mmCIF file of C-alpha atoms in Angstrom:
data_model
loop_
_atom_site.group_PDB
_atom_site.id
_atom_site.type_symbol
_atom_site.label_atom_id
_atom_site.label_comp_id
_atom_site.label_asym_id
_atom_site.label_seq_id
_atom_site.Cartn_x
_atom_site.Cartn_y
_atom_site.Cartn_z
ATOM 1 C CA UNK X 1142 28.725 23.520 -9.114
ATOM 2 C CA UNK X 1143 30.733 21.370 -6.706
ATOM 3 C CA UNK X 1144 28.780 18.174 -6.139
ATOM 4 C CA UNK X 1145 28.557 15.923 -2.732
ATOM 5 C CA UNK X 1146 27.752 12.248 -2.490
ATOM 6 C CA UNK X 1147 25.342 11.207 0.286
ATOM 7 C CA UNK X 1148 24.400 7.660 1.208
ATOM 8 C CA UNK X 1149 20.805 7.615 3.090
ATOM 9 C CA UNK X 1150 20.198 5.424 5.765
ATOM 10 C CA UNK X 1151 17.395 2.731 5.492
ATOM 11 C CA UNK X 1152 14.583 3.579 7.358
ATOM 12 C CA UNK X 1153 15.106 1.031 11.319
ATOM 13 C CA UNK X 1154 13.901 1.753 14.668
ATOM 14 C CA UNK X 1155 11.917 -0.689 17.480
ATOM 15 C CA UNK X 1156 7.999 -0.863 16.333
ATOM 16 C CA UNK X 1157 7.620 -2.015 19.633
ATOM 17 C CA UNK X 1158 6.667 0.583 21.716
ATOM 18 C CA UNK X 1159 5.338 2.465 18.703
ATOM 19 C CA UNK X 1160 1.760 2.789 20.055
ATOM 20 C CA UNK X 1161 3.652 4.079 23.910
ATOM 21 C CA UNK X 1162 4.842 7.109 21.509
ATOM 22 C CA UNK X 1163 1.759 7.308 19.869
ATOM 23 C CA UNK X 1164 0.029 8.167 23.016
ATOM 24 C CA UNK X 1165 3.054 10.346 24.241
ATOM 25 C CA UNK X 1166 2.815 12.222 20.884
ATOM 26 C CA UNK X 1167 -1.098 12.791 21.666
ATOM 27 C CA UNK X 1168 -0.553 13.857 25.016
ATOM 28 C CA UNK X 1169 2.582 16.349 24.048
ATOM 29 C CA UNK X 1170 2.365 17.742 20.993
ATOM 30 C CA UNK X 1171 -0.917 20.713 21.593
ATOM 31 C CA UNK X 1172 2.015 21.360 23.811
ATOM 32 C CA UNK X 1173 4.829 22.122 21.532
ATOM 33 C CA UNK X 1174 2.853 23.533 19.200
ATOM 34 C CA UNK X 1175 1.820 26.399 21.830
ATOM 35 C CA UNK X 1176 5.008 26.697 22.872
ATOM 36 C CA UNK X 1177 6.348 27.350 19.313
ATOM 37 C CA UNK X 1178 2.956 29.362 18.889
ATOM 38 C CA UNK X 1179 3.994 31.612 21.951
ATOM 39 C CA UNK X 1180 7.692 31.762 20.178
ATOM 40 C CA UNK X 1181 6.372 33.104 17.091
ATOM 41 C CA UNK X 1182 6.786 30.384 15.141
ATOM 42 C CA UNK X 1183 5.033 30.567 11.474
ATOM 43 C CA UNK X 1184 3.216 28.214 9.453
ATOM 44 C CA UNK X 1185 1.806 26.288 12.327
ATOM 45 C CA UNK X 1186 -1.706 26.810 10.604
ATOM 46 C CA UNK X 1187 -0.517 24.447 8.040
ATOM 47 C CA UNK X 1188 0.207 22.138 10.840
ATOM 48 C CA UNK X 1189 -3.317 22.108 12.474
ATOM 49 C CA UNK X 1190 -4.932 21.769 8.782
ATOM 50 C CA UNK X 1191 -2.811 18.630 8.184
ATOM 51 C CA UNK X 1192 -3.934 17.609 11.585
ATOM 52 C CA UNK X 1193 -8.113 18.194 10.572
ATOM 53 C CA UNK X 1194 -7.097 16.678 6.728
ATOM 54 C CA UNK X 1195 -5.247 13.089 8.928
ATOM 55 C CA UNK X 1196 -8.329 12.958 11.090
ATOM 56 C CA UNK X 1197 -10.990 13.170 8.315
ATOM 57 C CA UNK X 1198 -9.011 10.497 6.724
ATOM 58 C CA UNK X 1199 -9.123 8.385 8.867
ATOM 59 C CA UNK X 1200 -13.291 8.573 9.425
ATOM 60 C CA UNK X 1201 -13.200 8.102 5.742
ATOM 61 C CA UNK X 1202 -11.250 5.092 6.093
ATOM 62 C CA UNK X 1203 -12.926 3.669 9.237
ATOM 63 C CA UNK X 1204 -16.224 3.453 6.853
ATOM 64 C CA UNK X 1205 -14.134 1.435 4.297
ATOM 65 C CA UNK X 1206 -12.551 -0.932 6.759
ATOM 66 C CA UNK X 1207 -8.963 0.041 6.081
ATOM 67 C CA UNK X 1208 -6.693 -1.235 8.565
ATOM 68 C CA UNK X 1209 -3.806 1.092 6.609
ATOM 69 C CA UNK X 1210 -3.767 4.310 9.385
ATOM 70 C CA UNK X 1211 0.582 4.985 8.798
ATOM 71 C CA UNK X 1212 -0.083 7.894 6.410
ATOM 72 C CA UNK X 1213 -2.880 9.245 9.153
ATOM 73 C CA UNK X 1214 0.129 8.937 11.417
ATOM 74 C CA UNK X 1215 1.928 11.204 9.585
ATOM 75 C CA UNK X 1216 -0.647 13.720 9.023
ATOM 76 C CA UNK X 1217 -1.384 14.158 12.581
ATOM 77 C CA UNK X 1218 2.259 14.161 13.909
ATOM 78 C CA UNK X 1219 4.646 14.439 11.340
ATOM 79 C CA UNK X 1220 3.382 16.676 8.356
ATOM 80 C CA UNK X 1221 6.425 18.894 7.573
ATOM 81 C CA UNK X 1222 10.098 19.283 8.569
ATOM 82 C CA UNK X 1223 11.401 21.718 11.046
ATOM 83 C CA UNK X 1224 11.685 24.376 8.185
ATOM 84 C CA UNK X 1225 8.704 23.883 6.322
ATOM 85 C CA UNK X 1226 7.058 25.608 9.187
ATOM 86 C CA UNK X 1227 9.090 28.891 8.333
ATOM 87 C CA UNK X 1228 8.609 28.084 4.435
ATOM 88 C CA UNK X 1229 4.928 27.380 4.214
ATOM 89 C CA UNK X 1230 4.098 30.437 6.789
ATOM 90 C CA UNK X 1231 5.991 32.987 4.597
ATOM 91 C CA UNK X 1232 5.344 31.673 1.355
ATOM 92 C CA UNK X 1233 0.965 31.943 2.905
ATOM 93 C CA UNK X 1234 1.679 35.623 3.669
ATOM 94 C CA UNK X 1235 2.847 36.176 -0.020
ATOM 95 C CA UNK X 1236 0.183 34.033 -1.371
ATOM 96 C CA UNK X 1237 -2.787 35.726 0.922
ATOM 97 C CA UNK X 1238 -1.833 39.202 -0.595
ATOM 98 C CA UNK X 1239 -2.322 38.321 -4.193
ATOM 99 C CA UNK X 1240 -4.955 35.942 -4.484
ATOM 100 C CA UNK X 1241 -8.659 36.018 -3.639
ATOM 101 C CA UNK X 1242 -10.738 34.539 -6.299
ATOM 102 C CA UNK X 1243 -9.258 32.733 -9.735
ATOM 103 C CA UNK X 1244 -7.184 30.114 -11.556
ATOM 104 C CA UNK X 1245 -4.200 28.401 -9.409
ATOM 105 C CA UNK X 1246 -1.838 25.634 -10.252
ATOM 106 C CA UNK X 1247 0.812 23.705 -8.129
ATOM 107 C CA UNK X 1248 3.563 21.625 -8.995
ATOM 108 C CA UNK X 1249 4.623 19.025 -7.128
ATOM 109 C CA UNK X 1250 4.980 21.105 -4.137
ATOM 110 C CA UNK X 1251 4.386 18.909 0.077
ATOM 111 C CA UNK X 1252 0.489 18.346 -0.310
ATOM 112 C CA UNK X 1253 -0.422 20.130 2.389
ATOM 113 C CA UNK X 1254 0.307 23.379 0.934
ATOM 114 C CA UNK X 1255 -2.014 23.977 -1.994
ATOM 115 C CA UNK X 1256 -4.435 21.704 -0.017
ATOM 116 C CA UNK X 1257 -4.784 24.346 3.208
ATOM 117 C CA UNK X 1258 -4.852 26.992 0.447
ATOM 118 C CA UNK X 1259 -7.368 25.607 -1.187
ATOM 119 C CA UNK X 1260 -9.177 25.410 2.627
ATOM 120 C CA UNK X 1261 -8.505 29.198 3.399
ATOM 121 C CA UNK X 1262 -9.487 30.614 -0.171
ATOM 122 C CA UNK X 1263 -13.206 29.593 -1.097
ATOM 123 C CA UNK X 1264 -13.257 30.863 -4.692
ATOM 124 C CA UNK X 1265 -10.191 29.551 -6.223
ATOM 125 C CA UNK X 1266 -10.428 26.517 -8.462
ATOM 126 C CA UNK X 1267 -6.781 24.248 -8.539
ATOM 127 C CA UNK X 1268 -5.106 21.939 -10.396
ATOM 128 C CA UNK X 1269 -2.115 19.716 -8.524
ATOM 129 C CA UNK X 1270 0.250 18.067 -10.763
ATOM 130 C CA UNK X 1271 2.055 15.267 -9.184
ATOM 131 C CA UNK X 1272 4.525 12.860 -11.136
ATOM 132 C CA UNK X 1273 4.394 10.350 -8.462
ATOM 133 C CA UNK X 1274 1.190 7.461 -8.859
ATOM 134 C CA UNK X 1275 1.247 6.890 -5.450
ATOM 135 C CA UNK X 1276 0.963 10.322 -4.368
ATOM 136 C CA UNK X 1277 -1.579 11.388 -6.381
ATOM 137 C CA UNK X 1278 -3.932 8.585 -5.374
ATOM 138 C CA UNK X 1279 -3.647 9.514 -1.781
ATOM 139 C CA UNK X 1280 -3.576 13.345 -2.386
ATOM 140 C CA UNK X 1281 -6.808 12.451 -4.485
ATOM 141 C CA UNK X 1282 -8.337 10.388 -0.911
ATOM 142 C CA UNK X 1283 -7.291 13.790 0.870
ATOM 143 C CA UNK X 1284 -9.414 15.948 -0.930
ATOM 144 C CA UNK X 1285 -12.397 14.163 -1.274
ATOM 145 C CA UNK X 1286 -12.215 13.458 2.561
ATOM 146 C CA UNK X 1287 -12.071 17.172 2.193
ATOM 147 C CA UNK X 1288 -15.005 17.906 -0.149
ATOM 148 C CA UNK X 1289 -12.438 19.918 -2.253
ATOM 149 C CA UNK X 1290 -13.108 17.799 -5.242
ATOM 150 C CA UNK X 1291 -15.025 19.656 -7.084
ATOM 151 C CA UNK X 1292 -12.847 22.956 -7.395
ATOM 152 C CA UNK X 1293 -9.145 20.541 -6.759
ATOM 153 C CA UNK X 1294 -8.009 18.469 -9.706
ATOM 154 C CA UNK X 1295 -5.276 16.417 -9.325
ATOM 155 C CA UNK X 1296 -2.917 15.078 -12.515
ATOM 156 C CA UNK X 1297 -0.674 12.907 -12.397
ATOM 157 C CA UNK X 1298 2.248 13.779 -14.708
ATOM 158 C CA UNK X 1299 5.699 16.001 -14.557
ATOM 159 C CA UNK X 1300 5.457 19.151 -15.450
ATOM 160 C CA UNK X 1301 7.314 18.867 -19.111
ATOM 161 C CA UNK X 1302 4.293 16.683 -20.263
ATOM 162 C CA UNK X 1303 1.618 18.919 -19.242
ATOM 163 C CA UNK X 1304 -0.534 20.170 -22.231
ATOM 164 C CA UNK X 1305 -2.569 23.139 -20.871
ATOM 165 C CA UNK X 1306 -3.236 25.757 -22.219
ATOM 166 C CA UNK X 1307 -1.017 29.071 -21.894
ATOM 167 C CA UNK X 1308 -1.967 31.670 -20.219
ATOM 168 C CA UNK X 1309 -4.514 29.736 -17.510
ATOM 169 C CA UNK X 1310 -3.683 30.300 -13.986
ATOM 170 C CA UNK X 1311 -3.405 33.394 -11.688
ATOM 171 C CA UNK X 1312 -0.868 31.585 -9.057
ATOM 172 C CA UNK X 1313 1.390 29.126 -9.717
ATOM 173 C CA UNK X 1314 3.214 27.926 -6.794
ATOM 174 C CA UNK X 1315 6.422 25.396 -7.085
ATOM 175 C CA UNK X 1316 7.673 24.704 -3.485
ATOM 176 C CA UNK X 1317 11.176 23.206 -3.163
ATOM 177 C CA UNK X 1318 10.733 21.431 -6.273
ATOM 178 C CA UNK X 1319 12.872 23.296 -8.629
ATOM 179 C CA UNK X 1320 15.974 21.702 -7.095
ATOM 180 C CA UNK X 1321 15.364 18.225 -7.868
ATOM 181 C CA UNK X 1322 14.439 19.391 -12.118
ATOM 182 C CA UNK X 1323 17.442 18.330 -13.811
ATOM 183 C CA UNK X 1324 16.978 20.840 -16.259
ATOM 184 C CA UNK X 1325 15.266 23.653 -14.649
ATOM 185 C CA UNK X 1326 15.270 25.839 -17.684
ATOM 186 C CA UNK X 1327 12.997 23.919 -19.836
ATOM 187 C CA UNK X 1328 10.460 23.818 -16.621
ATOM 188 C CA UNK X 1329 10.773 27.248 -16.028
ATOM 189 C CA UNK X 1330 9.696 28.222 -19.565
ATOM 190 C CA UNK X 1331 7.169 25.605 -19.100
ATOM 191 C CA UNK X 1332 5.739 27.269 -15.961
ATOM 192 C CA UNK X 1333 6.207 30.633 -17.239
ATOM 193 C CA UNK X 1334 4.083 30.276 -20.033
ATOM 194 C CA UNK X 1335 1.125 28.849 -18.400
ATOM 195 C CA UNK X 1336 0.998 32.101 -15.981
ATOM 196 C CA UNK X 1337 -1.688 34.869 -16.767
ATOM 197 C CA UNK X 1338 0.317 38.417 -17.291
ATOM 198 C CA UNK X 1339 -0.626 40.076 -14.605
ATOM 199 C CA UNK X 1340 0.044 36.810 -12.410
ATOM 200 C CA UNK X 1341 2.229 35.588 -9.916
ATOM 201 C CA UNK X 1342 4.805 32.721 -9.596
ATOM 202 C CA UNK X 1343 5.600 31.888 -6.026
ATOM 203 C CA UNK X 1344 8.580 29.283 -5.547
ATOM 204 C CA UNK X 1345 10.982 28.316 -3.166
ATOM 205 C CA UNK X 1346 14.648 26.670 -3.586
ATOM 206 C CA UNK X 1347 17.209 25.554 -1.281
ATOM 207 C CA UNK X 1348 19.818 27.759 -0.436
ATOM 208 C CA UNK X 1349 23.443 28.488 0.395
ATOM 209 C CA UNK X 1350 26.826 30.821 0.547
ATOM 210 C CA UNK X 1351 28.082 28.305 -1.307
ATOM 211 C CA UNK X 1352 26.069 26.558 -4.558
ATOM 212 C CA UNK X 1353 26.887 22.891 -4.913
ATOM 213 C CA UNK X 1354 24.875 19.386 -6.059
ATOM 214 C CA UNK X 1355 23.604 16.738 -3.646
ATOM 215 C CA UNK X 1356 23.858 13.199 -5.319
ATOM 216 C CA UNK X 1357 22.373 10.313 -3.360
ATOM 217 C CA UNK X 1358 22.016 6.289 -3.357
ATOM 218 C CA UNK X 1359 18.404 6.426 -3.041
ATOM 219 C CA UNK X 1360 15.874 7.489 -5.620
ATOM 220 C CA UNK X 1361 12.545 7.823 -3.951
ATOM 221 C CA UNK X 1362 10.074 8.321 -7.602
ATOM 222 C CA UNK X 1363 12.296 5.954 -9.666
ATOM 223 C CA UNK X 1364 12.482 9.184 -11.874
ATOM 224 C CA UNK X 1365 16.100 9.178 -12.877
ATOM 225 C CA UNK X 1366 19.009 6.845 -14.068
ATOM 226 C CA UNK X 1367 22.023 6.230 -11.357
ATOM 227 C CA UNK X 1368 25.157 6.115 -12.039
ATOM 228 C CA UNK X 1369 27.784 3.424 -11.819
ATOM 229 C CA UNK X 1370 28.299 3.892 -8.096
ATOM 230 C CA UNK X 1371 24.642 3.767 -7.700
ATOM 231 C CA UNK X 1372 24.138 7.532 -7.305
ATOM 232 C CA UNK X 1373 21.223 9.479 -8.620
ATOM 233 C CA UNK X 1374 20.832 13.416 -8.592
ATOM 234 C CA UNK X 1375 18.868 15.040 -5.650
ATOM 235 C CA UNK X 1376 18.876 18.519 -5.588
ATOM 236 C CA UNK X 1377 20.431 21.541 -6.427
ATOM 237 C CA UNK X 1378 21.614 23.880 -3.696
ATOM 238 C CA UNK X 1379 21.626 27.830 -5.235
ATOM 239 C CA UNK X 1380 23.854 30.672 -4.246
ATOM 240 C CA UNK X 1381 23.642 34.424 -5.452
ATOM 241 C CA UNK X 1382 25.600 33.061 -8.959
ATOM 242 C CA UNK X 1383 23.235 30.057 -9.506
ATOM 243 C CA UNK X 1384 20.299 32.145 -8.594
ATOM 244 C CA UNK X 1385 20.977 34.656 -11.427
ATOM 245 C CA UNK X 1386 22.513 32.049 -13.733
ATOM 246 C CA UNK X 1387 19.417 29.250 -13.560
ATOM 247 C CA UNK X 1388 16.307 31.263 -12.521
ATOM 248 C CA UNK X 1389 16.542 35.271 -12.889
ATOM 249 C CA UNK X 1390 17.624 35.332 -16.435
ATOM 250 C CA UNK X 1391 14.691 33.140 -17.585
ATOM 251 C CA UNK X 1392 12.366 34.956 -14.542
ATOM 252 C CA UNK X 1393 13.548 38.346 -14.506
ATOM 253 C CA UNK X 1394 13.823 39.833 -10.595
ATOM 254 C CA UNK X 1395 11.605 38.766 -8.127
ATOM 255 C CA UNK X 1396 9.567 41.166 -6.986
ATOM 256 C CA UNK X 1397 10.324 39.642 -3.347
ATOM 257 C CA UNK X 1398 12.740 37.259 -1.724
ATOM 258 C CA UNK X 1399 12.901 36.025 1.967
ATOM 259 C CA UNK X 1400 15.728 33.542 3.305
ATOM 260 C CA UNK X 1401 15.369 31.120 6.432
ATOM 261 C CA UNK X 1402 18.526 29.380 7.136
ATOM 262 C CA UNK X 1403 19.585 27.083 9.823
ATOM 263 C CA UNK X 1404 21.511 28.764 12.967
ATOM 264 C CA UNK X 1405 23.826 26.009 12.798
ATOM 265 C CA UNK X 1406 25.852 24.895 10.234
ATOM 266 C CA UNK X 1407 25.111 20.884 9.262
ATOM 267 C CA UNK X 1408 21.521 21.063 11.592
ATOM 268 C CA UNK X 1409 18.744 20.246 8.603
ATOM 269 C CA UNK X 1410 21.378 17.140 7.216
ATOM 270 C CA UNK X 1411 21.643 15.752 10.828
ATOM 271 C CA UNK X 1412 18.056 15.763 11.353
ATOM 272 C CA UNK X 1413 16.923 14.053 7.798
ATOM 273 C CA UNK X 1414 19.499 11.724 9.003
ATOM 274 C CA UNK X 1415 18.387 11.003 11.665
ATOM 275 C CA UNK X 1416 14.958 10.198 10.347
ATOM 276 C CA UNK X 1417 15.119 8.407 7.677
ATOM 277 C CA UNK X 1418 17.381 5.812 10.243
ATOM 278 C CA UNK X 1419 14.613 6.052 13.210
ATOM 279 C CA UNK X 1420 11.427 7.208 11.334
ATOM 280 C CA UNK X 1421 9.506 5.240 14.330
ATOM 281 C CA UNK X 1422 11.331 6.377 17.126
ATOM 282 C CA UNK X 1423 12.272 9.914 16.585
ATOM 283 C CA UNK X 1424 9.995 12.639 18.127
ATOM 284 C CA UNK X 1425 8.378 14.386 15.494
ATOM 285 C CA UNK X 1426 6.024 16.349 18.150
ATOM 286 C CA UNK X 1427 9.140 18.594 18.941
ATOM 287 C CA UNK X 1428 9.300 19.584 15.281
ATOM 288 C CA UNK X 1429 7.627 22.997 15.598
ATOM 289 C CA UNK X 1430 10.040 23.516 18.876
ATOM 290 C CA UNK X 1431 12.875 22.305 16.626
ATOM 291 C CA UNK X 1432 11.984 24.802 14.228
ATOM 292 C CA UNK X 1433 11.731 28.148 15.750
ATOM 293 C CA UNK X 1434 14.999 26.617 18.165
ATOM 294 C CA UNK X 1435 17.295 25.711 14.934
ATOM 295 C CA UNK X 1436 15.745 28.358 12.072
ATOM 296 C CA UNK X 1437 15.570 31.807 11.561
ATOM 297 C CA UNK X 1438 14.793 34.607 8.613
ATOM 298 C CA UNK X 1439 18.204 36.002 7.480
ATOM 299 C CA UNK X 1440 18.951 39.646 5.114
ATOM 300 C CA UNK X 1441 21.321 37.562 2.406
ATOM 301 C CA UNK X 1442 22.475 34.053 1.132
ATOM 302 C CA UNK X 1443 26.252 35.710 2.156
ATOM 303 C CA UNK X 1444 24.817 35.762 5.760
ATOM 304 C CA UNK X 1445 23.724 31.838 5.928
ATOM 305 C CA UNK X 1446 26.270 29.516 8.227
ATOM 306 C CA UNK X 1447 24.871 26.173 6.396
ATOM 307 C CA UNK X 1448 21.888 25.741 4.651
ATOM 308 C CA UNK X 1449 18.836 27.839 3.992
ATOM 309 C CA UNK X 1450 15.616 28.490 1.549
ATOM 310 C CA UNK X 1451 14.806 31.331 -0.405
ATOM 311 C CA UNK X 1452 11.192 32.045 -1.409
ATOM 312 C CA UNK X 1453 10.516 34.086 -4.279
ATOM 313 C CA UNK X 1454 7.797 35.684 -6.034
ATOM 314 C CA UNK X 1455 7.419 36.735 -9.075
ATOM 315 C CA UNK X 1456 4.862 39.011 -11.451
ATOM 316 C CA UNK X 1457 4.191 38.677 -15.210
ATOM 317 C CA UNK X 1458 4.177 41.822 -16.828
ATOM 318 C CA UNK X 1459 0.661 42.533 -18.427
ATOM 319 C CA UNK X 1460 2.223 43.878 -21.983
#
């Protein structure tokens, strides 16, 4: 795969008015989110359940006298990228289908996923695996602010250490995670085997015409070893090849696949740009507008101008 070298900007911006936007954030984005409701944007459930999970947080944390609101912030206003709207929506209208009742496992996928699943579906029981400490702890706070403690485990540990048993879950779901596995093979046997026959697999990956590497000077987990220019691996971008090369011929077919892509070439690499520079200044209420303005469902990877996601699900055969 060709490879790319990105440097991240440090996170800057003027705290100084940061309580001005607040209030402007508050006051505009119910608006946006109608707007991108009236557009037909999907996912934005997963929005308002962030929104309910931030606010119960921070009730939780009023009691305990935490003065520590940033992540309650985020909840409320900035829960997902622009795509993850589009990614989370479609990968719920798989996920509804198939599961009612049962055993469900997620890896590592944004929290508020498996959490608002857990929310919508009453008689599931879950297990989260996380490899990051600090995550887990506050994904942990989440659901008991939630009450979904006793049915939602959470463990932290990658998913090449996990020891339970085969055969366990009826949904596994492993949302743009995939791409950052170094070895995605041994994960995917890993995951395989710990899926019921009979049940599903439900993933998504990043996407393009074109496969190719992302390597980057910041390591956010401390998970891998950089190299002498002080690069670490990121993620793995998969074309048609790469697809049937590194997932199909461990997987077999999906029995679906849907593809959002950016309309413009070089629009989701601007934007996480431009975040991670002005995390306090940039307007995360316009991300649902951003995301029904800059993304859109497309019929192939050929068809994608930049980059894109693919979500997949797949069905272990009962022998």
């Amino acid at each position: 795969m060709k490879r790319i070298y990105t440097r991240i900007p440090r996170a800057a911006g003027d705290k100084k008015y940061l309580f001005f936007r607040l209030l402007l954030g508050v006051c505009l984005l119910p608006i946006f989110l109608l707007i991108a409701h009236l557009l037909g944007l999907p996912g934005i459930f997963f929005h308002l359940i962030s929104m309910y999970a931030g606010i119960r947080l921070f009730l939780a944390r009023m009691k305990k006298r935490s003065k520590e609101l940033s992540m309650i912030y985020s909840l409320i206003f900035a829960p997902m990228d622009a795509v993850r709207y589009f990614e989370f929506g479609i990968t719920w209208r798989e996920v509804s289908q198939i599961l009612s009742r049962g055993s469900y496992l997620d890896i590592s996928s944004p929290r508020i996923f498996p959490i608002g699943l857990m929310l919508r579906i009453k008689n599931v029981s879950a297990i989260l695996l996380n490899p990051d400490r600090r995550d887990v702890e506050l994904s942990r706070e989440i659901i008991d602010s939630l009450n979904l403690q006793d049915r939602c485990l959470v463990h932290n540990c990658m998913i090449e250490e996990v020891t339970l048993p085969e055969s366990s879950f009826d949904l596994i779901s492993l949302i743009s995670v995939l791409e950052h596995i170094p070895s995605e093979s041994i994960a995917l046997s890993k995951i395989w085997n710990l899926l019921k026959p009979g049940g599903n697999l439900v993933m998504s990956v990043p996407c393009a015409a074109e496969a190719f590497v992302e390597y980057t000077d910041f390591d956010e987990y401390g998970l891998y070893e950089k190299d002498q220019q002080g690069f670490v691996f990121g993620q793995r971008i998969y074309d048609d090849e790469a697809l049937n090369e590194r997932i199909f011929r461990f997987l077999g077919k999906p029995v679906s696949m849907k593809i959002i892509g950016e309309k413009r070439k070089g629009t989701f690499f601007k934007e996480r740009e431009k975040k991670n520079q002005f995390w306090h200044n940039y307007p995360h209420w316009k991300e649902p507008y951003k995301a029904i303005r800059q993304w859109k469902t497309y019929q192939s990877l050929s068809d994608l101008p930049g980059l894109g996601v693919i979500i997949l699900k797949f069905q272990k055969t009962v022998i």
